[in-house]
Amino acid sequence: MREVLEIIGGIFILIGSIFLFLGALGIVRMPDVYNRLQAGTKATTLGGMSLILGVGLLEPDWIFKAIILVLFIGFSNPISSHALARAMYKRGRFPILGKGENMDAYREVYDKNKEEEVKS
Amino acid sequence: MTYIEYIEYIAFFFMILGIVFSAYRFLKGPTAGDRTVALDTLTTIMVAGLVLLAYVFQRFIYVDVALVYGVLGFIGVIVIARYLEGAL
Amino acid sequence: MENTSSVNRVAAFILNWLFLMILWLAFTSSLAIQELLVGVFTTALISIFTTKLFSCCDISILSPVKIFYIIYYLFVFLFALIKSNFDVARRVISPSLPINPGIVKFETKLTTEYAKMVLANSITLTPGTLSIDIIDNTFYIHWIDVQTTNPEEAFTEIAESFEKILLKIF
């Protein structure tokens, strides 16, 4: 039983560390803030969750705290990335847009807010 | 070396590479937002790294350190984001 | 009217207390009588002051059907999270960086604030999407590989599978 848990936990730790690395690589390679947020948030969330769960499997006494940490990472990472993305757009950092018509649906909201600011 | 020791070395290798990459973005990033994204990623990598260190050294207290570090890093990123938005 | 609202407040208080107590048990991970007593008093004190802020849902959330849907939602979400990670890994590793980013919007049928928050967080962690802002019922989503800018089609593509379950929970 102990050996099986050890093998599964090791695999979880390995997958977790590889995804953490891929998140950091995505931050370096992507062209603008929003794409960097996409790569950074998703990959590090699953990476951290998987690594911490792996340690929890290796050391069964710690599993409660490991689950608390996993839940905390799962809640906090998307919230902070959402706050950052909105802050960057409100500062006027417009995203790089791909090919296609009418790609930036949030621009109208930004323009309306700017107009109201000028009026007041 | 046992199986778990191999795993630990490989995991620390990947995590150090990740820390180096996000530190590069943190130092170079053209805007404040890029730096904050790098800080967020660094926080998550460090939390995971502290938990792994807790296992390597067999110290349960490091998991609590990781939890507190994660909470403080999250609050820090939120505060920076609110500041950049102009709401503070 | 007065009566039902006070009953609701007590139910919200008990729900909050229960949640905090579970959290306390997971943190201390011991069943010693002293720690349990301290936990009961501390969590009761905290929930007296914070019930007004955290009244996310009424007591019916504890019914078996809703708990079943919550667990089902967690599985759907976990599957989407794993899929999104392989998607990101593929994009990051491939040398040509295959992205086509843009911002789309769509409307949701959810009404409560908590349901919208859960949906926004889930969208952030699913393949290629990142929620930027929520204004009333409109979600603005940054999409790393835009397939359609039509709001209805974007809704079916991104959020429909989550919203169906969330409508049953909240």
PDB file of N, CA and C in Angstrom, chain A residues 6-8 10-11 13-14 17-18 20-21 23-25 27-30 32-33 36-37 40 44-45 48 51-52 55 58-59 61-62 65-66 68-69 72-73 76-77 79-81 83-84 86-88 90-91 93, chain B residues 3-4 7 10-12 14-15 17-19 21-22 24-25 29-34 36-38 40-41 44-45 47-49 51-52 54-55 58-60 63-64 66-67 70-71 74 77-78 81-85:
ATOM      1  N   GLU A   6       3.430   5.805  -2.860  1.00  0.00           N
ATOM      2  CA  GLU A   6       4.671   6.497  -3.178  1.00  0.00           C
ATOM      3  C   GLU A   6       4.807   6.715  -4.678  1.00  0.00           C
ATOM      4  N   ILE A   7       4.473   5.655  -5.449  1.00  0.00           N
ATOM      5  CA  ILE A   7       4.603   5.787  -6.906  1.00  0.00           C
ATOM      6  C   ILE A   7       3.614   6.825  -7.440  1.00  0.00           C
ATOM      7  N   ILE A   8       2.341   6.757  -6.963  1.00  0.00           N
ATOM      8  CA  ILE A   8       1.341   7.713  -7.466  1.00  0.00           C
ATOM      9  C   ILE A   8       1.721   9.136  -7.065  1.00  0.00           C
ATOM     10  N   GLY A  10       4.681  10.337  -6.441  1.00  0.00           N
ATOM     11  CA  GLY A  10       5.820  10.783  -7.246  1.00  0.00           C
ATOM     12  C   GLY A  10       5.397  11.263  -8.609  1.00  0.00           C
ATOM     13  N   ILE A  11       4.459  10.523  -9.246  1.00  0.00           N
ATOM     14  CA  ILE A  11       3.987  10.934 -10.571  1.00  0.00           C
ATOM     15  C   ILE A  11       3.277  12.288 -10.479  1.00  0.00           C
ATOM     16  N   ILE A  13       3.817  14.668  -8.296  1.00  0.00           N
ATOM     17  CA  ILE A  13       4.818  15.720  -8.078  1.00  0.00           C
ATOM     18  C   ILE A  13       5.518  16.064  -9.391  1.00  0.00           C
ATOM     19  N   LEU A  14       5.839  15.032 -10.170  1.00  0.00           N
ATOM     20  CA  LEU A  14       6.530  15.252 -11.446  1.00  0.00           C
ATOM     21  C   LEU A  14       5.650  16.083 -12.385  1.00  0.00           C
ATOM     22  N   SER A  17       5.433  19.720 -11.207  1.00  0.00           N
ATOM     23  CA  SER A  17       6.594  20.583 -11.440  1.00  0.00           C
ATOM     24  C   SER A  17       6.729  20.919 -12.913  1.00  0.00           C
ATOM     25  N   ILE A  18       6.367  19.964 -13.796  1.00  0.00           N
ATOM     26  CA  ILE A  18       6.459  20.262 -15.229  1.00  0.00           C
ATOM     27  C   ILE A  18       5.473  21.358 -15.601  1.00  0.00           C
ATOM     28  N   LEU A  20       4.293  23.724 -13.593  1.00  0.00           N
ATOM     29  CA  LEU A  20       4.786  24.997 -13.052  1.00  0.00           C
ATOM     30  C   LEU A  20       5.824  25.603 -13.991  1.00  0.00           C
ATOM     31  N   PHE A  21       6.716  24.740 -14.494  1.00  0.00           N
ATOM     32  CA  PHE A  21       7.738  25.210 -15.435  1.00  0.00           C
ATOM     33  C   PHE A  21       7.102  25.746 -16.708  1.00  0.00           C
ATOM     34  N   GLY A  23       4.160  27.046 -17.073  1.00  0.00           N
ATOM     35  CA  GLY A  23       3.546  28.343 -16.807  1.00  0.00           C
ATOM     36  C   GLY A  23       4.562  29.457 -16.890  1.00  0.00           C
ATOM     37  N   ALA A  24       5.742  29.235 -16.272  1.00  0.00           N
ATOM     38  CA  ALA A  24       6.774  30.265 -16.316  1.00  0.00           C
ATOM     39  C   ALA A  24       7.268  30.480 -17.742  1.00  0.00           C
ATOM     40  N   LEU A  25       7.390  29.382 -18.504  1.00  0.00           N
ATOM     41  CA  LEU A  25       7.809  29.500 -19.906  1.00  0.00           C
ATOM     42  C   LEU A  25       6.787  30.310 -20.701  1.00  0.00           C
ATOM     43  N   ILE A  27       4.879  32.642 -19.556  1.00  0.00           N
ATOM     44  CA  ILE A  27       5.009  34.055 -19.197  1.00  0.00           C
ATOM     45  C   ILE A  27       6.114  34.717 -20.009  1.00  0.00           C
ATOM     46  N   VAL A  28       7.190  33.972 -20.270  1.00  0.00           N
ATOM     47  CA  VAL A  28       8.274  34.571 -21.045  1.00  0.00           C
ATOM     48  C   VAL A  28       7.901  34.672 -22.521  1.00  0.00           C
ATOM     49  N   ARG A  29       7.201  33.652 -23.057  1.00  0.00           N
ATOM     50  CA  ARG A  29       7.029  33.589 -24.508  1.00  0.00           C
ATOM     51  C   ARG A  29       5.856  34.392 -25.041  1.00  0.00           C
ATOM     52  N   MET A  30       4.776  34.562 -24.253  1.00  0.00           N
ATOM     53  CA  MET A  30       3.567  35.173 -24.796  1.00  0.00           C
ATOM     54  C   MET A  30       3.759  36.666 -25.060  1.00  0.00           C
ATOM     55  N   ASP A  32       1.571  39.542 -24.939  1.00  0.00           N
ATOM     56  CA  ASP A  32       1.069  40.677 -24.155  1.00  0.00           C
ATOM     57  C   ASP A  32       0.489  40.218 -22.822  1.00  0.00           C
ATOM     58  N   VAL A  33       0.077  41.194 -21.979  1.00  0.00           N
ATOM     59  CA  VAL A  33      -0.287  40.903 -20.597  1.00  0.00           C
ATOM     60  C   VAL A  33      -1.364  39.844 -20.494  1.00  0.00           C
ATOM     61  N   ARG A  36      -0.185  36.400 -21.283  1.00  0.00           N
ATOM     62  CA  ARG A  36       0.686  35.948 -20.199  1.00  0.00           C
ATOM     63  C   ARG A  36      -0.139  35.503 -19.008  1.00  0.00           C
ATOM     64  N   LEU A  37      -1.203  36.267 -18.706  1.00  0.00           N
ATOM     65  CA  LEU A  37      -2.078  35.873 -17.599  1.00  0.00           C
ATOM     66  C   LEU A  37      -2.696  34.504 -17.860  1.00  0.00           C
ATOM     67  N   GLY A  40       0.070  31.888 -17.400  1.00  0.00           N
ATOM     68  CA  GLY A  40       0.507  31.848 -16.011  1.00  0.00           C
ATOM     69  C   GLY A  40      -0.536  31.273 -15.090  1.00  0.00           C
ATOM     70  N   THR A  44       0.013  27.281 -13.701  1.00  0.00           N
ATOM     71  CA  THR A  44       0.490  27.203 -12.329  1.00  0.00           C
ATOM     72  C   THR A  44      -0.585  26.709 -11.386  1.00  0.00           C
ATOM     73  N   THR A  45      -1.875  26.965 -11.702  1.00  0.00           N
ATOM     74  CA  THR A  45      -2.922  26.448 -10.823  1.00  0.00           C
ATOM     75  C   THR A  45      -2.892  24.934 -10.785  1.00  0.00           C
ATOM     76  N   GLY A  48       0.518  23.640  -9.207  1.00  0.00           N
ATOM     77  CA  GLY A  48       0.592  23.712  -7.749  1.00  0.00           C
ATOM     78  C   GLY A  48      -0.329  22.703  -7.093  1.00  0.00           C
ATOM     79  N   LEU A  51       1.163  19.155  -7.448  1.00  0.00           N
ATOM     80  CA  LEU A  51       2.352  18.913  -6.623  1.00  0.00           C
ATOM     81  C   LEU A  51       1.979  18.764  -5.149  1.00  0.00           C
ATOM     82  N   ILE A  52       1.076  19.656  -4.677  1.00  0.00           N
ATOM     83  CA  ILE A  52       0.720  19.606  -3.253  1.00  0.00           C
ATOM     84  C   ILE A  52      -0.048  18.332  -2.938  1.00  0.00           C
ATOM     85  N   VAL A  55       2.440  15.519  -2.569  1.00  0.00           N
ATOM     86  CA  VAL A  55       3.066  15.488  -1.250  1.00  0.00           C
ATOM     87  C   VAL A  55       2.086  14.957  -0.210  1.00  0.00           C
ATOM     88  N   LEU A  58       2.126  11.238  -0.410  1.00  0.00           N
ATOM     89  CA  LEU A  58       3.333  10.629   0.146  1.00  0.00           C
ATOM     90  C   LEU A  58       3.297  10.621   1.665  1.00  0.00           C
ATOM     91  N   GLU A  59       2.644  11.653   2.233  1.00  0.00           N
ATOM     92  CA  GLU A  59       2.686  11.849   3.681  1.00  0.00           C
ATOM     93  C   GLU A  59       1.248  11.937   4.179  1.00  0.00           C
ATOM     94  N   ASP A  61      -0.503  11.939   6.747  1.00  0.00           N
ATOM     95  CA  ASP A  61      -0.931  12.761   7.880  1.00  0.00           C
ATOM     96  C   ASP A  61      -1.215  14.198   7.456  1.00  0.00           C
ATOM     97  N   TRP A  62      -0.598  14.651   6.372  1.00  0.00           N
ATOM     98  CA  TRP A  62      -0.708  16.051   5.980  1.00  0.00           C
ATOM     99  C   TRP A  62      -1.862  16.311   5.041  1.00  0.00           C
ATOM    100  N   LYS A  65      -4.291  19.456   5.443  1.00  0.00           N
ATOM    101  CA  LYS A  65      -3.721  20.767   5.119  1.00  0.00           C
ATOM    102  C   LYS A  65      -3.417  20.884   3.630  1.00  0.00           C
ATOM    103  N   ALA A  66      -3.042  19.767   3.015  1.00  0.00           N
ATOM    104  CA  ALA A  66      -2.797  19.790   1.574  1.00  0.00           C
ATOM    105  C   ALA A  66      -4.080  20.147   0.830  1.00  0.00           C
ATOM    106  N   ILE A  68      -6.616  21.867   2.014  1.00  0.00           N
ATOM    107  CA  ILE A  68      -6.877  23.298   2.245  1.00  0.00           C
ATOM    108  C   ILE A  68      -6.058  24.154   1.277  1.00  0.00           C
ATOM    109  N   LEU A  69      -4.762  23.805   1.136  1.00  0.00           N
ATOM    110  CA  LEU A  69      -3.901  24.577   0.237  1.00  0.00           C
ATOM    111  C   LEU A  69      -4.382  24.484  -1.200  1.00  0.00           C
ATOM    112  N   PHE A  72      -7.365  26.593  -1.650  1.00  0.00           N
ATOM    113  CA  PHE A  72      -7.005  28.002  -1.612  1.00  0.00           C
ATOM    114  C   PHE A  72      -6.385  28.451  -2.936  1.00  0.00           C
ATOM    115  N   ILE A  73      -5.481  27.624  -3.490  1.00  0.00           N
ATOM    116  CA  ILE A  73      -4.878  27.976  -4.778  1.00  0.00           C
ATOM    117  C   ILE A  73      -5.946  28.033  -5.855  1.00  0.00           C
ATOM    118  N   SER A  76      -7.868  31.377  -5.225  1.00  0.00           N
ATOM    119  CA  SER A  76      -7.188  32.671  -5.244  1.00  0.00           C
ATOM    120  C   SER A  76      -6.595  33.002  -6.602  1.00  0.00           C
ATOM    121  N   ASN A  77      -6.094  32.000  -7.333  1.00  0.00           N
ATOM    122  CA  ASN A  77      -5.418  32.307  -8.593  1.00  0.00           C
ATOM    123  C   ASN A  77      -6.334  32.954  -9.625  1.00  0.00           C
ATOM    124  N   ILE A  79      -9.057  34.639  -9.109  1.00  0.00           N
ATOM    125  CA  ILE A  79      -9.500  35.957  -8.648  1.00  0.00           C
ATOM    126  C   ILE A  79      -8.417  36.993  -8.889  1.00  0.00           C
ATOM    127  N   SER A  80      -7.161  36.656  -8.557  1.00  0.00           N
ATOM    128  CA  SER A  80      -6.121  37.665  -8.729  1.00  0.00           C
ATOM    129  C   SER A  80      -5.872  37.943 -10.202  1.00  0.00           C
ATOM    130  N   SER A  81      -5.981  36.911 -11.063  1.00  0.00           N
ATOM    131  CA  SER A  81      -5.739  37.174 -12.479  1.00  0.00           C
ATOM    132  C   SER A  81      -6.866  38.005 -13.073  1.00  0.00           C
ATOM    133  N   ALA A  83      -8.620  40.279 -11.397  1.00  0.00           N
ATOM    134  CA  ALA A  83      -8.410  41.658 -10.933  1.00  0.00           C
ATOM    135  C   ALA A  83      -7.321  42.336 -11.745  1.00  0.00           C
ATOM    136  N   LEU A  84      -6.233  41.591 -12.028  1.00  0.00           N
ATOM    137  CA  LEU A  84      -5.131  42.174 -12.793  1.00  0.00           C
ATOM    138  C   LEU A  84      -5.554  42.515 -14.211  1.00  0.00           C
ATOM    139  N   ARG A  86      -8.545  43.224 -15.391  1.00  0.00           N
ATOM    140  CA  ARG A  86      -9.414  44.400 -15.441  1.00  0.00           C
ATOM    141  C   ARG A  86      -8.623  45.673 -15.173  1.00  0.00           C
ATOM    142  N   ALA A  87      -7.682  45.601 -14.214  1.00  0.00           N
ATOM    143  CA  ALA A  87      -6.883  46.786 -13.906  1.00  0.00           C
ATOM    144  C   ALA A  87      -6.069  47.212 -15.115  1.00  0.00           C
ATOM    145  N   MET A  88      -5.474  46.243 -15.814  1.00  0.00           N
ATOM    146  CA  MET A  88      -4.645  46.593 -16.964  1.00  0.00           C
ATOM    147  C   MET A  88      -5.489  47.199 -18.065  1.00  0.00           C
ATOM    148  N   LYS A  90      -8.286  48.885 -17.673  1.00  0.00           N
ATOM    149  CA  LYS A  90      -8.717  50.232 -17.269  1.00  0.00           C
ATOM    150  C   LYS A  90      -7.579  51.221 -17.325  1.00  0.00           C
ATOM    151  N   ARG A  91      -6.331  50.759 -17.285  1.00  0.00           N
ATOM    152  CA  ARG A  91      -5.205  51.657 -17.471  1.00  0.00           C
ATOM    153  C   ARG A  91      -4.941  51.951 -18.931  1.00  0.00           C
ATOM    154  N   ARG A  93      -4.136  49.549 -21.401  1.00  0.00           N
ATOM    155  CA  ARG A  93      -3.269  48.616 -22.139  1.00  0.00           C
ATOM    156  C   ARG A  93      -4.162  47.739 -22.994  1.00  0.00           C
TER     157      ARG A  93
ATOM    158  N   TYR B   3      13.712   5.876  -5.644  1.00  0.00           N
ATOM    159  CA  TYR B   3      12.806   6.436  -6.653  1.00  0.00           C
ATOM    160  C   TYR B   3      12.369   7.848  -6.285  1.00  0.00           C
ATOM    161  N   ILE B   4      12.002   8.039  -4.995  1.00  0.00           N
ATOM    162  CA  ILE B   4      11.495   9.343  -4.573  1.00  0.00           C
ATOM    163  C   ILE B   4      12.577  10.408  -4.653  1.00  0.00           C
ATOM    164  N   ILE B   7      12.763  11.666  -8.144  1.00  0.00           N
ATOM    165  CA  ILE B   7      11.621  12.559  -8.403  1.00  0.00           C
ATOM    166  C   ILE B   7      11.888  13.941  -7.815  1.00  0.00           C
ATOM    167  N   ILE B  10      14.377  15.933  -9.954  1.00  0.00           N
ATOM    168  CA  ILE B  10      13.809  16.413 -11.216  1.00  0.00           C
ATOM    169  C   ILE B  10      12.835  17.553 -10.948  1.00  0.00           C
ATOM    170  N   ALA B  11      12.001  17.400  -9.884  1.00  0.00           N
ATOM    171  CA  ALA B  11      11.004  18.431  -9.596  1.00  0.00           C
ATOM    172  C   ALA B  11      11.684  19.739  -9.223  1.00  0.00           C
ATOM    173  N   PHE B  12      12.753  19.666  -8.406  1.00  0.00           N
ATOM    174  CA  PHE B  12      13.439  20.909  -8.039  1.00  0.00           C
ATOM    175  C   PHE B  12      14.120  21.541  -9.247  1.00  0.00           C
ATOM    176  N   PHE B  14      13.024  21.459 -12.395  1.00  0.00           N
ATOM    177  CA  PHE B  14      12.000  22.171 -13.177  1.00  0.00           C
ATOM    178  C   PHE B  14      11.553  23.434 -12.454  1.00  0.00           C
ATOM    179  N   MET B  15      11.418  23.344 -11.124  1.00  0.00           N
ATOM    180  CA  MET B  15      10.925  24.526 -10.409  1.00  0.00           C
ATOM    181  C   MET B  15      11.944  25.645 -10.422  1.00  0.00           C
ATOM    182  N   LEU B  17      14.097  26.190 -12.837  1.00  0.00           N
ATOM    183  CA  LEU B  17      13.970  26.776 -14.177  1.00  0.00           C
ATOM    184  C   LEU B  17      12.777  27.725 -14.229  1.00  0.00           C
ATOM    185  N   GLY B  18      11.655  27.302 -13.650  1.00  0.00           N
ATOM    186  CA  GLY B  18      10.460  28.159 -13.637  1.00  0.00           C
ATOM    187  C   GLY B  18      10.714  29.453 -12.899  1.00  0.00           C
ATOM    188  N   ILE B  19      11.419  29.374 -11.750  1.00  0.00           N
ATOM    189  CA  ILE B  19      11.716  30.592 -10.986  1.00  0.00           C
ATOM    190  C   ILE B  19      12.608  31.512 -11.803  1.00  0.00           C
ATOM    191  N   PHE B  21      12.792  31.736 -15.109  1.00  0.00           N
ATOM    192  CA  PHE B  21      12.029  32.350 -16.191  1.00  0.00           C
ATOM    193  C   PHE B  21      11.131  33.469 -15.669  1.00  0.00           C
ATOM    194  N   SER B  22      10.426  33.202 -14.556  1.00  0.00           N
ATOM    195  CA  SER B  22       9.531  34.269 -14.100  1.00  0.00           C
ATOM    196  C   SER B  22      10.314  35.429 -13.506  1.00  0.00           C
ATOM    197  N   TYR B  24      13.087  36.452 -14.799  1.00  0.00           N
ATOM    198  CA  TYR B  24      13.457  37.201 -16.012  1.00  0.00           C
ATOM    199  C   TYR B  24      12.328  38.140 -16.412  1.00  0.00           C
ATOM    200  N   ARG B  25      11.092  37.623 -16.421  1.00  0.00           N
ATOM    201  CA  ARG B  25       9.960  38.467 -16.786  1.00  0.00           C
ATOM    202  C   ARG B  25       9.749  39.564 -15.747  1.00  0.00           C
ATOM    203  N   GLY B  29      10.009  42.813 -17.683  1.00  0.00           N
ATOM    204  CA  GLY B  29       8.649  43.153 -18.089  1.00  0.00           C
ATOM    205  C   GLY B  29       8.420  44.610 -18.413  1.00  0.00           C
ATOM    206  N   PRO B  30       7.928  44.945 -19.605  1.00  0.00           N
ATOM    207  CA  PRO B  30       7.835  46.354 -19.979  1.00  0.00           C
ATOM    208  C   PRO B  30       6.870  47.148 -19.106  1.00  0.00           C
ATOM    209  N   THR B  31       5.783  46.556 -18.640  1.00  0.00           N
ATOM    210  CA  THR B  31       4.824  47.333 -17.845  1.00  0.00           C
ATOM    211  C   THR B  31       4.714  46.758 -16.441  1.00  0.00           C
ATOM    212  N   ALA B  32       4.064  47.546 -15.565  1.00  0.00           N
ATOM    213  CA  ALA B  32       3.862  47.079 -14.198  1.00  0.00           C
ATOM    214  C   ALA B  32       3.020  45.814 -14.171  1.00  0.00           C
ATOM    215  N   GLY B  33       2.067  45.690 -15.122  1.00  0.00           N
ATOM    216  CA  GLY B  33       1.217  44.506 -15.157  1.00  0.00           C
ATOM    217  C   GLY B  33       2.009  43.239 -15.400  1.00  0.00           C
ATOM    218  N   ASP B  34       2.980  43.303 -16.320  1.00  0.00           N
ATOM    219  CA  ASP B  34       3.799  42.118 -16.590  1.00  0.00           C
ATOM    220  C   ASP B  34       4.563  41.691 -15.350  1.00  0.00           C
ATOM    221  N   THR B  36       3.671  42.197 -12.296  1.00  0.00           N
ATOM    222  CA  THR B  36       2.763  41.616 -11.309  1.00  0.00           C
ATOM    223  C   THR B  36       2.371  40.195 -11.688  1.00  0.00           C
ATOM    224  N   VAL B  37       2.193  39.943 -12.996  1.00  0.00           N
ATOM    225  CA  VAL B  37       1.909  38.568 -13.423  1.00  0.00           C
ATOM    226  C   VAL B  37       3.048  37.651 -13.018  1.00  0.00           C
ATOM    227  N   ALA B  38       4.285  38.127 -13.241  1.00  0.00           N
ATOM    228  CA  ALA B  38       5.447  37.311 -12.867  1.00  0.00           C
ATOM    229  C   ALA B  38       5.479  37.082 -11.369  1.00  0.00           C
ATOM    230  N   ASP B  40       2.900  36.948  -9.352  1.00  0.00           N
ATOM    231  CA  ASP B  40       1.848  35.977  -9.038  1.00  0.00           C
ATOM    232  C   ASP B  40       2.345  34.556  -9.293  1.00  0.00           C
ATOM    233  N   THR B  41       2.968  34.360 -10.454  1.00  0.00           N
ATOM    234  CA  THR B  41       3.491  33.033 -10.785  1.00  0.00           C
ATOM    235  C   THR B  41       4.572  32.597  -9.807  1.00  0.00           C
ATOM    236  N   THR B  44       3.031  31.302  -6.608  1.00  0.00           N
ATOM    237  CA  THR B  44       2.507  29.936  -6.672  1.00  0.00           C
ATOM    238  C   THR B  44       3.635  28.916  -6.701  1.00  0.00           C
ATOM    239  N   ILE B  45       4.693  29.207  -7.480  1.00  0.00           N
ATOM    240  CA  ILE B  45       5.815  28.257  -7.532  1.00  0.00           C
ATOM    241  C   ILE B  45       6.457  28.122  -6.160  1.00  0.00           C
ATOM    242  N   VAL B  47       5.036  28.593  -3.196  1.00  0.00           N
ATOM    243  CA  VAL B  47       4.173  27.836  -2.288  1.00  0.00           C
ATOM    244  C   VAL B  47       4.364  26.338  -2.512  1.00  0.00           C
ATOM    245  N   ALA B  48       4.342  25.935  -3.795  1.00  0.00           N
ATOM    246  CA  ALA B  48       4.535  24.516  -4.099  1.00  0.00           C
ATOM    247  C   ALA B  48       5.922  24.069  -3.656  1.00  0.00           C
ATOM    248  N   GLY B  49       6.933  24.927  -3.881  1.00  0.00           N
ATOM    249  CA  GLY B  49       8.288  24.571  -3.498  1.00  0.00           C
ATOM    250  C   GLY B  49       8.435  24.403  -1.998  1.00  0.00           C
ATOM    251  N   VAL B  51       6.099  23.449   0.056  1.00  0.00           N
ATOM    252  CA  VAL B  51       5.465  22.188   0.460  1.00  0.00           C
ATOM    253  C   VAL B  51       6.391  21.013   0.161  1.00  0.00           C
ATOM    254  N   LEU B  52       7.049  21.075  -1.011  1.00  0.00           N
ATOM    255  CA  LEU B  52       7.980  19.989  -1.349  1.00  0.00           C
ATOM    256  C   LEU B  52       9.170  19.974  -0.385  1.00  0.00           C
ATOM    257  N   ALA B  54       9.076  20.950   2.685  1.00  0.00           N
ATOM    258  CA  ALA B  54       8.566  20.399   3.935  1.00  0.00           C
ATOM    259  C   ALA B  54       8.650  18.878   3.904  1.00  0.00           C
ATOM    260  N   TYR B  55       8.328  18.285   2.734  1.00  0.00           N
ATOM    261  CA  TYR B  55       8.430  16.823   2.642  1.00  0.00           C
ATOM    262  C   TYR B  55       9.885  16.369   2.704  1.00  0.00           C
ATOM    263  N   GLN B  58      11.088  16.786   6.141  1.00  0.00           N
ATOM    264  CA  GLN B  58      10.185  16.174   7.130  1.00  0.00           C
ATOM    265  C   GLN B  58       9.796  17.153   8.241  1.00  0.00           C
ATOM    266  N   ARG B  59       9.533  18.420   7.875  1.00  0.00           N
ATOM    267  CA  ARG B  59       9.085  19.417   8.850  1.00  0.00           C
ATOM    268  C   ARG B  59       7.678  19.856   8.482  1.00  0.00           C
ATOM    269  N   PHE B  60       6.714  19.514   9.339  1.00  0.00           N
ATOM    270  CA  PHE B  60       5.319  19.840   9.036  1.00  0.00           C
ATOM    271  C   PHE B  60       5.086  21.349   9.070  1.00  0.00           C
ATOM    272  N   VAL B  63       4.643  23.579   5.946  1.00  0.00           N
ATOM    273  CA  VAL B  63       3.368  23.651   5.217  1.00  0.00           C
ATOM    274  C   VAL B  63       2.575  24.865   5.687  1.00  0.00           C
ATOM    275  N   ASP B  64       2.632  25.134   7.005  1.00  0.00           N
ATOM    276  CA  ASP B  64       1.961  26.339   7.518  1.00  0.00           C
ATOM    277  C   ASP B  64       2.605  27.593   6.951  1.00  0.00           C
ATOM    278  N   ALA B  66       4.011  27.823   4.078  1.00  0.00           N
ATOM    279  CA  ALA B  66       3.542  27.931   2.697  1.00  0.00           C
ATOM    280  C   ALA B  66       2.145  28.517   2.640  1.00  0.00           C
ATOM    281  N   LEU B  67       1.272  28.087   3.563  1.00  0.00           N
ATOM    282  CA  LEU B  67      -0.107  28.594   3.572  1.00  0.00           C
ATOM    283  C   LEU B  67      -0.123  30.107   3.808  1.00  0.00           C
ATOM    284  N   GLY B  70       1.202  31.958   0.833  1.00  0.00           N
ATOM    285  CA  GLY B  70       0.210  32.022  -0.235  1.00  0.00           C
ATOM    286  C   GLY B  70      -0.837  33.088   0.027  1.00  0.00           C
ATOM    287  N   VAL B  71      -1.332  33.169   1.263  1.00  0.00           N
ATOM    288  CA  VAL B  71      -2.351  34.176   1.595  1.00  0.00           C
ATOM    289  C   VAL B  71      -1.786  35.579   1.410  1.00  0.00           C
ATOM    290  N   PHE B  74      -1.308  36.438  -2.298  1.00  0.00           N
ATOM    291  CA  PHE B  74      -2.608  36.712  -2.934  1.00  0.00           C
ATOM    292  C   PHE B  74      -3.081  38.125  -2.593  1.00  0.00           C
ATOM    293  N   VAL B  77      -1.006  40.733  -4.471  1.00  0.00           N
ATOM    294  CA  VAL B  77      -1.359  40.904  -5.885  1.00  0.00           C
ATOM    295  C   VAL B  77      -2.668  41.671  -6.025  1.00  0.00           C
ATOM    296  N   ILE B  78      -3.649  41.358  -5.153  1.00  0.00           N
ATOM    297  CA  ILE B  78      -4.928  42.068  -5.226  1.00  0.00           C
ATOM    298  C   ILE B  78      -4.720  43.559  -4.950  1.00  0.00           C
ATOM    299  N   ALA B  81      -3.148  45.218  -7.899  1.00  0.00           N
ATOM    300  CA  ALA B  81      -4.102  45.361  -8.999  1.00  0.00           C
ATOM    301  C   ALA B  81      -5.067  46.511  -8.732  1.00  0.00           C
ATOM    302  N   ARG B  82      -5.545  46.622  -7.482  1.00  0.00           N
ATOM    303  CA  ARG B  82      -6.463  47.727  -7.160  1.00  0.00           C
ATOM    304  C   ARG B  82      -5.761  49.068  -7.316  1.00  0.00           C
ATOM    305  N   TYR B  83      -4.478  49.102  -6.931  1.00  0.00           N
ATOM    306  CA  TYR B  83      -3.730  50.346  -7.045  1.00  0.00           C
ATOM    307  C   TYR B  83      -3.568  50.736  -8.510  1.00  0.00           C
ATOM    308  N   LEU B  84      -3.222  49.742  -9.367  1.00  0.00           N
ATOM    309  CA  LEU B  84      -3.045  50.038 -10.788  1.00  0.00           C
ATOM    310  C   LEU B  84      -4.352  50.504 -11.407  1.00  0.00           C
ATOM    311  N   GLU B  85      -5.473  49.960 -10.904  1.00  0.00           N
ATOM    312  CA  GLU B  85      -6.775  50.330 -11.448  1.00  0.00           C
ATOM    313  C   GLU B  85      -7.129  51.765 -11.069  1.00  0.00           C
TER     314      GLU B  85
END
